[in-house]
Amino acid sequence: MRSLIDIAWLSEGGARGNALLGLDSRGLLVTYQPTFPPATAQALIGADRWIRPVAIETWQGRLYILDPPASQIWRYQPTAGEYPAAPEEYFVGDNHPDLTHAVDLAIDQSGNVFILRDDGSVLKFY
């Protein structure tokens, strides 16, 4: 059964700029650009690496997927308005932060990543 993980607004990113993105639990990314309907869909490569993602965000055309049980944020790089390659790990090496209680994320204009935990605390990364 498919379920919606999250939606995000993509305000930049070439061919996909000014678009609403929706991601489901099996890795189907649906993009809707109000000025260029209809919606399009893409199966993201690497969704089999996800454990249980809970939120998505965009920054400079990139797509970020918060996966708390993996203590990871999966980062997809755009190419020609799509995400054709497997995701990169945002946290590399052995010193991953504990994200098991993360519920949402946001990225500011400078690229700082903020992760909201279920107790109301916020973690900040760059």
CSV table of C-alpha atoms in Angstrom, one decimal:
chain,number,residue,atom,x,y,z
A,1,MET,CA,0.0,0.0,0.0
A,2,ARG,CA,1.3,3.4,-0.9
A,3,SER,CA,1.1,6.3,1.5
A,4,LEU,CA,2.0,10.0,1.2
A,5,ILE,CA,5.2,10.9,3.1
A,6,ASP,CA,5.2,14.6,2.6
A,7,ILE,CA,4.9,17.5,0.1
A,8,ALA,CA,7.2,20.4,-0.5
A,9,TRP,CA,7.4,23.5,-2.7
A,10,LEU,CA,10.4,23.7,-5.2
A,11,SER,CA,11.0,27.4,-5.9
A,12,GLU,CA,14.1,26.8,-8.0
A,13,GLY,CA,15.8,24.1,-10.0
A,14,GLY,CA,15.7,24.7,-13.7
A,15,ALA,CA,13.0,22.7,-15.5
A,16,ARG,CA,11.3,21.9,-12.2
A,17,GLY,CA,11.2,25.4,-10.7
A,18,ASN,CA,8.0,26.6,-9.1
A,19,ALA,CA,6.6,23.2,-8.6
A,20,LEU,CA,4.7,21.2,-5.9
A,21,LEU,CA,6.4,17.9,-5.1
A,22,GLY,CA,4.8,15.0,-3.4
A,23,LEU,CA,6.6,11.8,-2.3
A,24,ASP,CA,5.0,8.4,-1.4
A,25,SER,CA,6.4,5.6,0.7
A,26,ARG,CA,7.6,3.6,-2.3
A,27,GLY,CA,9.6,6.4,-3.8
A,28,LEU,CA,7.2,7.8,-6.4
A,29,LEU,CA,7.8,11.5,-6.7
A,30,VAL,CA,4.9,13.5,-8.2
A,31,THR,CA,5.6,17.0,-9.6
A,32,TYR,CA,3.0,19.5,-10.4
A,33,GLN,CA,3.9,22.9,-12.0
A,34,PRO,CA,0.8,25.1,-12.1
A,35,THR,CA,1.9,26.8,-15.2
A,36,PHE,CA,2.8,23.6,-17.1
A,37,PRO,CA,0.2,20.9,-16.3
A,38,PRO,CA,-0.3,18.0,-16.2
A,39,ALA,CA,1.6,16.5,-13.2
A,40,THR,CA,4.5,14.1,-13.9
A,41,ALA,CA,5.8,11.2,-11.9
A,42,GLN,CA,9.2,9.7,-11.4
A,43,ALA,CA,10.2,6.6,-9.4
A,44,LEU,CA,13.3,7.6,-7.4
A,45,ILE,CA,16.3,5.3,-7.6
A,46,GLY,CA,17.5,4.1,-4.2
A,47,ALA,CA,14.1,4.1,-2.5
A,48,ASP,CA,14.9,0.5,-1.4
A,49,ARG,CA,17.7,2.0,0.9
A,50,TRP,CA,15.1,4.0,2.9
A,51,ILE,CA,13.8,2.6,6.1
A,52,ARG,CA,10.9,4.9,7.0
A,53,PRO,CA,11.2,8.5,5.7
A,54,VAL,CA,8.9,11.1,7.3
A,55,ALA,CA,9.6,14.4,5.6
A,56,ILE,CA,11.0,16.0,2.4
A,57,GLU,CA,12.5,19.4,1.7
A,58,THR,CA,14.2,21.1,-1.2
A,59,TRP,CA,17.2,23.5,-1.5
A,60,GLN,CA,18.8,24.8,-4.7
A,61,GLY,CA,16.9,22.2,-6.7
A,62,ARG,CA,18.1,19.3,-4.6
A,63,LEU,CA,15.6,16.9,-2.9
A,64,TYR,CA,16.2,16.0,0.8
A,65,ILE,CA,14.5,13.0,2.4
A,66,LEU,CA,14.5,12.7,6.2
A,67,ASP,CA,14.8,9.0,7.3
A,68,PRO,CA,14.9,8.8,11.1
A,69,PRO,CA,15.4,5.1,11.6
A,70,ALA,CA,18.4,5.3,9.3
A,71,SER,CA,19.6,8.4,11.1
A,72,GLN,CA,20.1,9.8,7.6
A,73,ILE,CA,19.0,12.5,5.2
A,74,TRP,CA,19.0,11.2,1.6
A,75,ARG,CA,20.0,13.9,-0.9
A,76,TYR,CA,19.1,13.7,-4.6
A,77,GLN,CA,20.9,15.9,-7.1
A,78,PRO,CA,18.8,17.3,-10.0
A,79,THR,CA,19.8,16.8,-13.6
A,80,ALA,CA,17.7,18.2,-16.5
A,81,GLY,CA,14.7,18.6,-14.2
A,82,GLU,CA,14.7,15.1,-12.8
A,83,TYR,CA,16.5,13.1,-10.1
A,84,PRO,CA,18.1,10.3,-12.2
A,85,ALA,CA,20.7,9.0,-9.8
A,86,ALA,CA,20.8,7.2,-6.5
A,87,PRO,CA,20.8,9.5,-3.4
A,88,GLU,CA,23.8,10.7,-1.5
A,89,GLU,CA,24.1,10.3,2.2
A,90,TYR,CA,24.0,13.7,3.9
A,91,PHE,CA,25.8,12.3,7.0
A,92,VAL,CA,28.9,10.4,6.0
A,93,GLY,CA,31.3,8.4,8.1
A,94,ASP,CA,30.6,6.7,11.4
A,95,ASN,CA,29.5,9.8,13.4
A,96,HIS,CA,25.9,10.0,12.4
A,97,PRO,CA,23.7,12.0,14.7
A,98,ASP,CA,20.8,10.2,16.4
A,99,LEU,CA,17.8,11.1,14.4
A,100,THR,CA,15.5,8.4,15.7
A,101,HIS,CA,13.1,11.0,17.2
A,102,ALA,CA,13.2,13.4,14.2
A,103,VAL,CA,9.8,14.4,12.8
A,104,ASP,CA,10.5,17.1,10.3
A,105,LEU,CA,13.2,19.1,8.6
A,106,ALA,CA,13.7,22.6,7.1
A,107,ILE,CA,16.6,24.2,5.2
A,108,ASP,CA,17.2,27.9,5.2
A,109,GLN,CA,18.6,30.1,2.4
A,110,SER,CA,22.2,29.6,3.5
A,111,GLY,CA,21.9,25.8,3.5
A,112,ASN,CA,21.6,25.2,7.2
A,113,VAL,CA,19.6,22.1,7.9
A,114,PHE,CA,17.2,22.2,10.9
A,115,ILE,CA,15.7,18.9,12.3
A,116,LEU,CA,12.8,19.0,14.6
A,117,ARG,CA,12.6,16.2,17.2
A,118,ASP,CA,9.4,14.9,18.8
A,119,ASP,CA,10.3,16.6,22.1
A,120,GLY,CA,10.3,20.0,20.4
A,121,SER,CA,14.1,20.4,20.3
A,122,VAL,CA,15.8,21.4,17.1
A,123,LEU,CA,19.2,20.2,15.7
A,124,LYS,CA,21.2,22.4,13.3
A,125,PHE,CA,23.6,21.1,10.7
A,126,TYR,CA,25.5,22.7,7.8
